[in-house]
C-alpha cells in the first residue's frame, strides 16, 4: 500500500496534457464484444479500471494487446456469457458488458455491481431497458441473468428518480444495435462519453442517431464489424486540473481538453471571478487572487457533474464566505467532508446539503482516500494546505487518473509516493 505525500502552499505553473476519458473507454471497450472482428482503440488511459476491463474482456474470450494507449481487441472464437463477481465487484463500470453480451449472445450473466461509498448503485433502469427489448431478466445468487430468444426494438423511457443513467443508456444502446427493428431511447444520458460510444458503434456499422441528446434512435442490424476509434479527452480529469489551478491561485495551461464539455464548471468559475482563455483543445486558467464563493447542485449532463463535486468542495473550503453544495445525482457522495475537516476545513452536512464556510488556510494532515473523486479533492486540498498532507489508499486515485504524480511534478507540485 502506498501513500502520496504532498507539501502544499506552492503555486503551480506550466502545462498538463489530459488523457483519454475513463468513462468513455470502459463502455467502448465493452462494445468490442459485439463483433468477432478486430477493433483498435486509441487514447485508452492506463488506469486500474481500464486494466480491469481488459482482464474482463480476456476472461470473456477476447485477446487483447495494449501498449502506449493503443488497445487492440481480437476475437478468438465464441465469447463466454458470464462476467465474474471478482472482477465486477472491483469496478462497477464493468456492469456495462451486460448489454453487449445480451446483444451478441442473446444471454448474459453479470455480477450485480453492489454498493460503493458514493451510494447504492441500483440497476433497475438497466433491467427495465433490456426487458423492453424482449429479454427475460432475473437475478440468481448476486448475478443478473438475461436471456432472449430474440431482441426486438422498442420505445423506452429511461429516466429515473435521479434523472438519466449513463451506463443504463450504454447497456440499452449496445443491446439495441443488434435487435430487430427500431429502438427509441427517451430521456437517454447526454454525457459526451455516451456520444463517443454512439460514434464508435456507428463506425462498427450500427445505425445510431441522436447520441449525446435525450433521444437516441437505433435501427438494429444483423452484425457489426471491427472498427478503429480514438477516445475523447477526459473532461473530469480536465475539470480536476482546472479546480486545482484555481485553488492554488495558479496559471495553468491544460492541453487536449475541450472546454465545450465543461461549460457548467466554467460558467460557475467565471461567475466567481476566474478567467479563461481557450481554443478547441486547450484551456488556459488565468490566475485571480480573489474569488467569491458559489453554491452548486449537481445534475446529469449538461448540468454540473457529480464527478467534480468533491473537487469543487475542496476549492470552496478555502474561498472566503459560505457555499452550499448539493449532489442531486448521488445525494450521499460526501465522504470527503470528514477528511477535509481533518485538514481544518469548516464543512458540515445538513440533510442533502454540505454547508462550506471558507477558511483562510487548510493544514496538512494524514487523510484517507475513500473513492476516486474524493481522493482528487484531497489532492487539491493538500496542494493548497500549509505543511505536509499524506493521502492513504491511493489505489482509489489510480483507478481514474493516469500518471497523476508525474503530471503534478511537471507543473511544480512537491509530491512523492511513499510505502506505508
Ligand atoms: C457513470 O456511472 C460514471 N461511471 C460515474 O463516474 C458517474 O458518477 C455517473 O455515471 C454519473 O455521471 C462510468 O461511466 C463508468 P448513473 P453510472 O447510472 O452509469 C441512479 C467516476 O468517478 N440509477 O448515471 O453507474 C444512480 O443511483 C464514476 O468516474 C438508478 O436509479 O451512473 C445515480 O443516482 C463514479 N437506476 C444516478 O442514477 C439505475 O438503474 C446516475 O447514475 C442506474 C442508476
Coordinates of C-alpha atoms and ligand atoms in Angstrom, one line a residue:
X1 CA 0.0 0.0 0.0
X2 CA 1.4 3.4 -1.0
X3 CA 0.6 6.9 0.2
X4 CA 1.1 10.2 -1.5
X5 CA 3.0 12.9 0.4
X6 CA 2.2 16.5 -0.7
X7 CA 4.0 19.6 0.5
X8 CA 1.3 22.3 -0.1
X9 CA 1.2 26.1 -0.3
X10 CA 3.1 26.2 -3.7
X11 CA 2.0 27.9 -6.9
X12 CA 1.7 25.6 -9.9
X13 CA 2.7 26.6 -13.4
X14 CA 3.2 25.3 -16.9
X15 CA 1.0 22.9 -18.8
X16 CA -0.6 19.5 -18.4
X17 CA -1.8 17.1 -21.1
X18 CA -5.2 15.4 -20.4
X19 CA -5.6 11.6 -21.0
X20 CA -8.4 9.8 -22.7
X21 CA -11.7 9.6 -20.9
X22 CA -12.0 6.6 -18.5
X23 CA -15.8 6.7 -18.7
X24 CA -15.7 6.7 -22.5
X25 CA -13.1 4.0 -22.7
X26 CA -15.0 1.5 -20.5
X27 CA -18.2 1.2 -22.5
X28 CA -16.3 1.4 -25.8
X29 CA -14.1 -1.5 -24.7
X30 CA -17.2 -3.4 -23.7
X31 CA -18.7 -2.7 -27.2
X32 CA -15.9 -4.7 -28.8
X33 CA -17.8 -7.8 -27.5
X34 CA -20.4 -7.0 -30.3
X35 CA -18.1 -8.2 -33.1
X36 CA -15.8 -11.1 -33.8
X37 CA -13.6 -8.8 -35.9
X38 CA -10.5 -6.8 -34.6
X39 CA -11.1 -3.4 -33.0
X40 CA -8.3 -0.8 -32.4
X41 CA -9.0 1.9 -29.8
X42 CA -6.5 4.8 -29.4
X43 CA -6.0 7.1 -26.4
X44 CA -7.1 4.5 -23.9
X45 CA -5.8 5.7 -20.5
X46 CA -3.7 3.3 -18.5
X47 CA -5.7 3.0 -15.2
X48 CA -6.7 0.4 -12.8
X49 CA -10.2 0.5 -14.2
X50 CA -9.2 0.1 -17.9
X51 CA -6.7 -2.7 -16.9
X52 CA -9.6 -4.4 -15.1
X53 CA -11.8 -4.1 -18.2
X54 CA -9.0 -5.7 -20.3
X55 CA -8.9 -8.6 -17.8
X56 CA -12.7 -8.9 -18.1
X57 CA -12.6 -9.0 -21.9
X58 CA -10.0 -11.7 -21.8
X59 CA -12.0 -13.7 -19.2
X60 CA -14.9 -13.5 -21.7
X61 CA -12.7 -14.9 -24.5
X62 CA -11.2 -11.9 -26.3
X63 CA -7.4 -11.5 -27.0
X64 CA -6.0 -8.0 -26.3
X65 CA -2.8 -6.1 -27.0
X66 CA -2.4 -2.8 -25.1
X67 CA 0.6 -0.5 -25.3
X68 CA 1.2 3.2 -25.3
X69 CA -2.6 3.9 -25.1
X70 CA -3.4 1.7 -28.1
X71 CA -5.7 -1.2 -27.4
X72 CA -6.3 -3.9 -30.0
X73 CA -9.1 -6.4 -29.2
X74 CA -9.2 -9.6 -31.2
X75 CA -11.8 -12.4 -31.3
X76 CA -10.5 -15.9 -30.9
X77 CA -13.8 -17.9 -31.2
X78 CA -17.1 -17.7 -29.3
X79 CA -17.1 -15.4 -26.3
X80 CA -18.3 -16.6 -22.8
X81 CA -21.5 -15.2 -21.3
X82 CA -20.5 -14.7 -17.6
X83 CA -18.8 -11.6 -16.1
X84 CA -17.5 -12.9 -12.7
X85 CA -18.0 -11.3 -9.3
X86 CA -14.3 -10.9 -8.6
X87 CA -13.9 -8.5 -11.5
X88 CA -17.3 -6.7 -11.5
X89 CA -17.1 -6.1 -7.7
X90 CA -13.7 -4.3 -8.1
X91 CA -15.1 -2.0 -10.8
X92 CA -18.8 -1.2 -11.1
X93 CA -18.3 0.2 -14.6
X94 CA -17.8 -3.4 -15.8
X95 CA -21.6 -3.8 -15.5
X96 CA -21.7 -2.3 -19.0
X97 CA -20.7 -5.7 -20.5
X98 CA -24.3 -6.8 -19.9
X99 CA -25.8 -5.0 -22.9
X100 CA -23.2 -6.2 -25.5
X101 CA -23.2 -9.8 -24.2
X102 CA -27.0 -9.9 -24.5
X103 CA -26.9 -8.3 -27.9
X104 CA -24.2 -10.7 -29.2
X105 CA -25.2 -14.0 -27.5
X106 CA -28.8 -13.3 -26.5
X107 CA -27.8 -14.3 -23.0
X108 CA -25.6 -12.9 -20.2
X109 CA -24.7 -13.5 -16.6
X110 CA -23.2 -10.4 -14.9
X111 CA -22.5 -10.0 -11.3
X112 CA -24.5 -7.2 -9.7
X113 CA -22.3 -4.2 -9.0
X114 CA -23.3 -3.9 -5.4
X115 CA -22.9 -0.6 -3.5
X116 CA -19.9 1.7 -3.0
X117 CA -19.0 4.7 -0.9
X118 CA -20.7 7.2 -3.2
X119 CA -24.1 5.5 -2.8
X120 CA -26.1 2.4 -3.7
X121 CA -25.7 1.6 -7.4
X122 CA -29.2 0.3 -8.4
X123 CA -29.6 -1.3 -11.8
X124 CA -33.4 -1.0 -12.2
X125 CA -33.1 1.2 -15.4
X126 CA -30.7 -1.3 -17.0
X127 CA -33.2 -4.1 -16.3
X128 CA -36.2 -2.0 -17.5
X129 CA -34.5 -1.1 -20.8
X130 CA -33.3 -4.6 -21.6
X131 CA -36.7 -6.1 -20.7
X132 CA -38.3 -3.7 -23.1
X133 CA -36.1 -5.1 -25.8
X134 CA -37.5 -8.6 -25.1
X135 CA -35.0 -10.0 -22.6
X136 CA -36.1 -12.1 -19.6
X137 CA -34.2 -10.6 -16.7
X138 CA -33.8 -12.5 -13.4
X139 CA -31.3 -12.4 -10.5
X140 CA -29.5 -15.5 -9.3
X141 CA -27.0 -15.6 -6.4
X142 CA -25.9 -12.0 -6.9
X143 CA -25.9 -12.1 -10.6
X144 CA -28.2 -10.5 -13.2
X145 CA -29.2 -13.2 -15.7
X146 CA -30.5 -12.0 -19.1
X147 CA -32.0 -14.3 -21.8
X148 CA -33.8 -13.5 -25.0
X149 CA -34.9 -15.7 -27.9
X150 CA -34.9 -12.6 -30.0
X151 CA -34.4 -8.9 -29.3
X152 CA -36.9 -6.5 -30.8
X153 CA -36.7 -2.7 -31.0
X154 CA -38.9 -0.8 -28.5
X155 CA -39.6 2.8 -27.4
X156 CA -38.0 3.0 -23.9
X157 CA -38.3 5.8 -21.3
X158 CA -35.0 5.5 -19.4
X159 CA -35.4 8.5 -16.9
X160 CA -35.0 7.5 -13.3
X161 CA -35.6 9.1 -9.9
X162 CA -32.2 10.8 -10.2
X163 CA -32.6 11.6 -13.9
X164 CA -30.9 9.7 -16.8
X165 CA -28.4 6.9 -16.3
X166 CA -25.1 6.8 -18.2
X167 CA -24.4 3.1 -18.1
X168 CA -28.0 2.1 -18.4
X169 CA -28.2 4.2 -21.6
X170 CA -24.9 2.5 -22.7
X171 CA -26.2 -1.0 -22.0
X172 CA -29.5 -0.5 -23.8
X173 CA -27.7 1.0 -26.8
X174 CA -25.3 -1.9 -27.1
X175 CA -28.2 -4.5 -27.0
X176 CA -30.4 -2.5 -29.3
X177 CA -27.8 -2.2 -32.2
X178 CA -28.3 -6.0 -32.8
X179 CA -32.0 -6.1 -32.1
X180 CA -34.7 -6.5 -34.8
X181 CA -36.3 -3.1 -35.7
X182 CA -36.1 0.4 -34.3
X183 CA -35.4 1.4 -30.7
X184 CA -36.0 4.9 -29.4
X185 CA -34.4 5.7 -26.0
X186 CA -36.2 8.6 -24.4
X187 CA -34.5 10.5 -21.5
X188 CA -31.2 9.0 -22.5
X189 CA -28.0 10.2 -20.8
X190 CA -26.4 13.0 -22.8
X191 CA -22.9 12.7 -21.5
X192 CA -20.1 13.2 -24.0
X193 CA -19.0 9.6 -23.2
X194 CA -22.4 8.4 -24.5
X195 CA -21.9 10.4 -27.7
X196 CA -18.4 8.9 -28.1
X197 CA -19.9 5.4 -27.6
X198 CA -22.5 6.1 -30.2
X199 CA -19.8 7.3 -32.6
X200 CA -17.9 4.0 -32.1
X201 CA -21.0 1.9 -32.7
X202 CA -21.7 3.8 -35.9
X203 CA -18.1 3.1 -37.0
X204 CA -18.8 -0.6 -36.3
X205 CA -21.8 -0.4 -38.8
X206 CA -24.6 0.3 -36.3
X207 CA -27.4 2.7 -37.2
X208 CA -27.5 5.2 -34.3
X209 CA -28.6 8.8 -34.3
X210 CA -29.2 11.3 -31.5
X211 CA -26.4 10.0 -29.3
X212 CA -25.5 12.9 -27.0
X213 CA -29.1 14.1 -26.9
X214 CA -32.0 12.9 -24.7
X215 CA -33.5 10.9 -27.6
X216 CA -31.4 8.2 -29.3
X217 CA -32.8 6.3 -32.3
X218 CA -31.3 2.9 -33.2
X219 CA -32.2 0.7 -36.1
X220 CA -30.9 -2.8 -35.4
X221 CA -28.6 -4.6 -37.9
X222 CA -27.6 -8.3 -38.3
X223 CA -24.0 -8.0 -37.4
X224 CA -21.3 -5.4 -36.5
X225 CA -17.8 -5.1 -37.9
X226 CA -14.4 -4.3 -36.3
X227 CA -13.6 -0.6 -36.2
X228 CA -10.9 1.9 -35.2
X229 CA -11.6 4.8 -32.8
X230 CA -9.9 7.3 -30.6
X231 CA -11.3 8.0 -27.1
X232 CA -12.3 11.7 -26.3
X233 CA -10.4 13.6 -23.7
X234 CA -11.3 13.1 -20.1
X235 CA -13.4 16.1 -19.1
X236 CA -13.4 15.1 -15.4
X237 CA -9.6 15.0 -15.4
X238 CA -9.5 18.4 -17.1
X239 CA -12.0 19.8 -14.6
X240 CA -9.9 18.4 -11.8
X241 CA -6.9 20.3 -13.0
X242 CA -8.9 23.5 -13.6
X243 CA -10.1 23.4 -9.9
X244 CA -6.5 22.6 -8.8
X245 CA -5.2 25.6 -10.7
X246 CA -7.9 28.0 -9.2
X247 CA -7.4 26.6 -5.6
X248 CA -3.7 27.2 -5.8
X249 CA -4.2 30.6 -7.5
X250 CA -2.0 29.4 -10.4
X251 CA -2.0 30.0 -14.1
X252 CA -2.2 26.6 -15.8
X253 CA -2.5 25.5 -19.5
X254 CA -4.5 22.4 -20.0
X255 CA -3.9 20.6 -23.3
X256 CA -6.1 18.1 -25.1
X257 CA -9.1 19.4 -23.2
X258 CA -12.3 20.5 -24.9
X259 CA -14.0 23.4 -23.0
X260 CA -17.3 22.6 -24.6
X261 CA -17.6 19.5 -22.4
X262 CA -17.0 21.7 -19.2
X263 CA -19.4 24.6 -19.8
X264 CA -21.2 24.1 -16.4
X265 CA -17.9 24.2 -14.5
X266 CA -16.5 27.1 -16.5
X267 CA -19.8 29.1 -16.1
X268 CA -19.7 28.7 -12.3
X269 CA -16.0 29.6 -12.1
X270 CA -16.3 32.6 -14.4
X271 CA -19.2 33.8 -12.2
X272 CA -16.9 33.9 -9.1
X273 CA -14.1 35.7 -10.8
X274 CA -12.0 33.1 -12.6
X275 CA -10.8 34.0 -16.1
X276 CA -10.2 31.5 -19.0
X277 CA -8.8 31.6 -22.5
X278 CA -9.4 28.6 -24.8
X279 CA -9.1 27.2 -28.2
X280 CA -10.6 23.9 -29.5
X281 CA -8.3 21.7 -27.5
X282 CA -6.5 23.9 -25.0
X283 CA -7.9 25.6 -21.8
X284 CA -5.9 28.3 -20.1
X285 CA -6.8 29.2 -16.5
X286 CA -5.8 32.8 -15.7
X287 CA -5.0 33.2 -12.0
X288 CA -7.1 35.5 -10.0
X289 CA -6.1 36.5 -6.5
X290 CA -9.6 36.7 -5.1
X291 CA -12.7 34.7 -5.9
X292 CA -16.1 34.6 -4.2
X293 CA -18.0 31.5 -3.1
X294 CA -20.7 29.8 -5.2
X295 CA -23.4 27.3 -4.4
X296 CA -23.9 24.3 -6.8
X297 CA -26.3 21.5 -7.4
X298 CA -25.0 18.6 -9.5
X299 CA -27.2 17.1 -12.3
X300 CA -26.8 14.8 -15.2
X301 CA -25.0 16.3 -18.2
X302 CA -25.0 19.2 -19.3
X303 CA -25.5 20.1 -15.6
X304 CA -22.7 20.4 -13.1
X305 CA -21.0 16.9 -13.0
X306 CA -21.3 14.9 -9.8
X307 CA -17.7 13.7 -10.6
X308 CA -16.4 17.2 -10.0
X309 CA -18.5 17.9 -6.8
X310 CA -15.8 16.8 -4.3
X311 CA -13.1 18.8 -6.1
X312 CA -15.3 21.9 -6.2
X313 CA -15.8 21.5 -2.4
X314 CA -12.0 21.5 -1.9
X315 CA -11.9 24.8 -3.7
X316 CA -14.8 26.3 -1.7
X317 CA -13.1 25.1 1.5
X318 CA -10.6 27.9 1.2
X319 CA -12.8 30.5 -0.5
X320 CA -13.9 33.2 2.0
X321 CA -17.7 33.1 2.5
X322 CA -20.4 30.4 2.6
X323 CA -21.2 28.0 -0.2
X324 CA -23.9 25.3 -0.3
X325 CA -23.1 22.1 -2.3
X326 CA -25.9 19.6 -3.1
X327 CA -25.4 16.4 -5.1
X328 CA -28.7 15.6 -6.9
X329 CA -27.1 12.6 -8.6
X330 CA -25.5 10.8 -5.6
X331 CA -27.0 12.6 -2.5
X332 CA -24.7 10.7 -0.2
X333 CA -21.4 11.5 -2.1
X334 CA -19.9 13.4 0.9
X335 CA -17.2 11.0 2.2
X336 CA -14.6 13.8 1.6
X337 CA -16.2 16.2 4.1
X338 CA -14.7 14.4 7.2
X339 CA -11.3 14.2 5.6
X340 CA -11.3 17.9 4.5
X341 CA -12.4 18.9 8.0
X342 CA -9.4 17.0 9.4
X343 CA -7.3 19.5 7.4
X344 CA -9.0 22.4 9.1
X345 CA -11.9 22.9 6.7
X346 CA -15.2 24.1 8.1
X347 CA -17.9 22.0 6.3
X348 CA -21.0 20.5 7.8
X349 CA -23.6 18.3 6.3
X350 CA -27.2 19.4 6.7
X351 CA -29.5 16.8 5.2
X352 CA -29.0 16.9 1.4
X353 CA -26.6 19.8 1.6
X354 CA -23.0 20.4 2.5
X355 CA -22.5 23.9 4.0
X356 CA -19.0 25.1 3.4
X357 CA -17.7 28.0 5.4
X358 CA -14.4 29.1 3.7
X359 CA -11.3 29.2 5.9
X360 CA -8.1 31.1 5.4
X361 CA -5.9 28.1 5.1
X362 CA -6.0 24.3 5.4
X363 CA -3.3 22.5 7.3
X364 CA -1.6 19.3 6.1
X365 CA -2.6 16.1 7.8
X366 CA -2.7 12.3 7.2
X367 CA -6.0 11.7 5.3
X368 CA -7.8 8.6 3.8
X369 CA -9.0 8.4 0.2
X370 CA -12.4 6.8 0.1
X371 CA -13.4 6.9 -3.6
X372 CA -11.9 8.1 -6.9
X373 CA -13.1 11.7 -6.9
X374 CA -12.9 12.2 -3.1
X375 CA -9.2 11.3 -3.4
X376 CA -8.8 14.0 -6.1
X377 CA -10.4 16.5 -3.7
X378 CA -7.8 15.6 -1.1
X379 CA -5.0 16.1 -3.6
X380 CA -6.4 19.6 -4.3
X381 CA -6.7 20.3 -0.6
X382 CA -3.1 19.0 0.0
X383 CA -1.7 21.3 -2.7
X384 CA -3.4 24.4 -1.1
X385 CA -2.7 23.4 2.6
X386 CA 0.2 24.6 4.7
X387 CA 2.6 21.7 5.5
X388 CA 2.6 18.1 4.6
X389 CA -0.5 16.0 3.6
X390 CA -0.3 12.3 3.5
X391 CA -3.0 10.6 1.4
X392 CA -3.5 6.9 2.2
X393 CA -5.3 4.3 0.0
X394 CA -4.2 6.0 -3.2
X395 CA -5.3 3.0 -5.3
X396 CA -8.6 4.9 -5.5
X397 CA -6.8 7.7 -7.4
X398 CA -5.0 5.2 -9.7
X399 CA -8.5 4.0 -10.8
X400 CA -9.2 7.2 -12.7
X401 CA -6.1 9.5 -13.1
X402 CA -3.3 8.4 -15.4
X403 CA 0.3 9.3 -14.3
X404 CA -1.1 11.8 -11.8
X405 CA 2.2 12.2 -9.8
X406 CA 4.2 12.8 -13.0
X407 CA 1.7 15.4 -14.2
X408 CA 1.7 17.2 -10.9
X409 CA 5.5 17.2 -10.6
X410 CA 5.7 18.7 -14.1
X411 CA 3.6 21.7 -13.1
X412 CA 5.7 22.3 -9.9
X413 CA 3.9 20.4 -7.2
X414 CA 6.0 18.9 -4.4
X415 CA 4.7 15.4 -4.3
X416 CA 6.2 11.9 -3.6
X417 CA 5.0 8.4 -3.2
X418 CA 6.0 6.5 -0.1
X419 CA 5.5 2.9 1.0
X420 CA 3.2 2.7 4.0
Ligands
LIG1 C1 -21.4 6.8 -14.5 O1 -21.8 5.8 -13.6 C2 -20.0 7.1 -14.2 N1 -19.2 5.8 -14.3 C3 -19.8 7.7 -12.8 O2 -18.4 8.0 -12.7 C4 -20.6 8.9 -12.7 O3 -20.6 9.4 -11.4 C5 -22.1 8.6 -13.1 O4 -22.2 8.0 -14.4 C6 -23.0 9.8 -13.1 O5 -22.5 10.7 -14.0 C7 -18.9 5.3 -15.5 O6 -19.3 5.9 -16.6 C8 -18.0 4.1 -15.6 P1 -25.7 6.5 -13.5 P2 -23.3 5.1 -13.7 O7 -26.3 5.3 -13.8 O8 -23.6 5.0 -15.1 C9 -29.2 6.2 -10.4 C10 -16.3 8.1 -11.7 O9 -16.0 8.7 -10.7 N2 -29.5 5.0 -11.1 O10 -25.6 7.6 -14.5 O11 -23.2 3.9 -12.9 C11 -27.9 6.2 -9.7 O12 -28.1 5.7 -8.4 C12 -17.6 7.4 -11.7 O13 -15.7 8.1 -12.8 C13 -30.7 4.4 -10.9 O14 -31.6 4.9 -10.1 O15 -24.2 6.2 -13.0 C14 -27.5 7.6 -9.6 O16 -28.2 8.3 -8.6 C15 -18.3 7.4 -10.3 N3 -31.1 3.2 -11.5 C16 -28.0 8.2 -11.0 O17 -29.0 7.2 -11.4 C17 -30.2 2.7 -12.4 O18 -30.6 1.6 -13.0 C18 -26.9 8.3 -12.0 O19 -26.3 7.1 -12.1 C19 -28.9 3.3 -12.6 C20 -28.6 4.4 -12.0

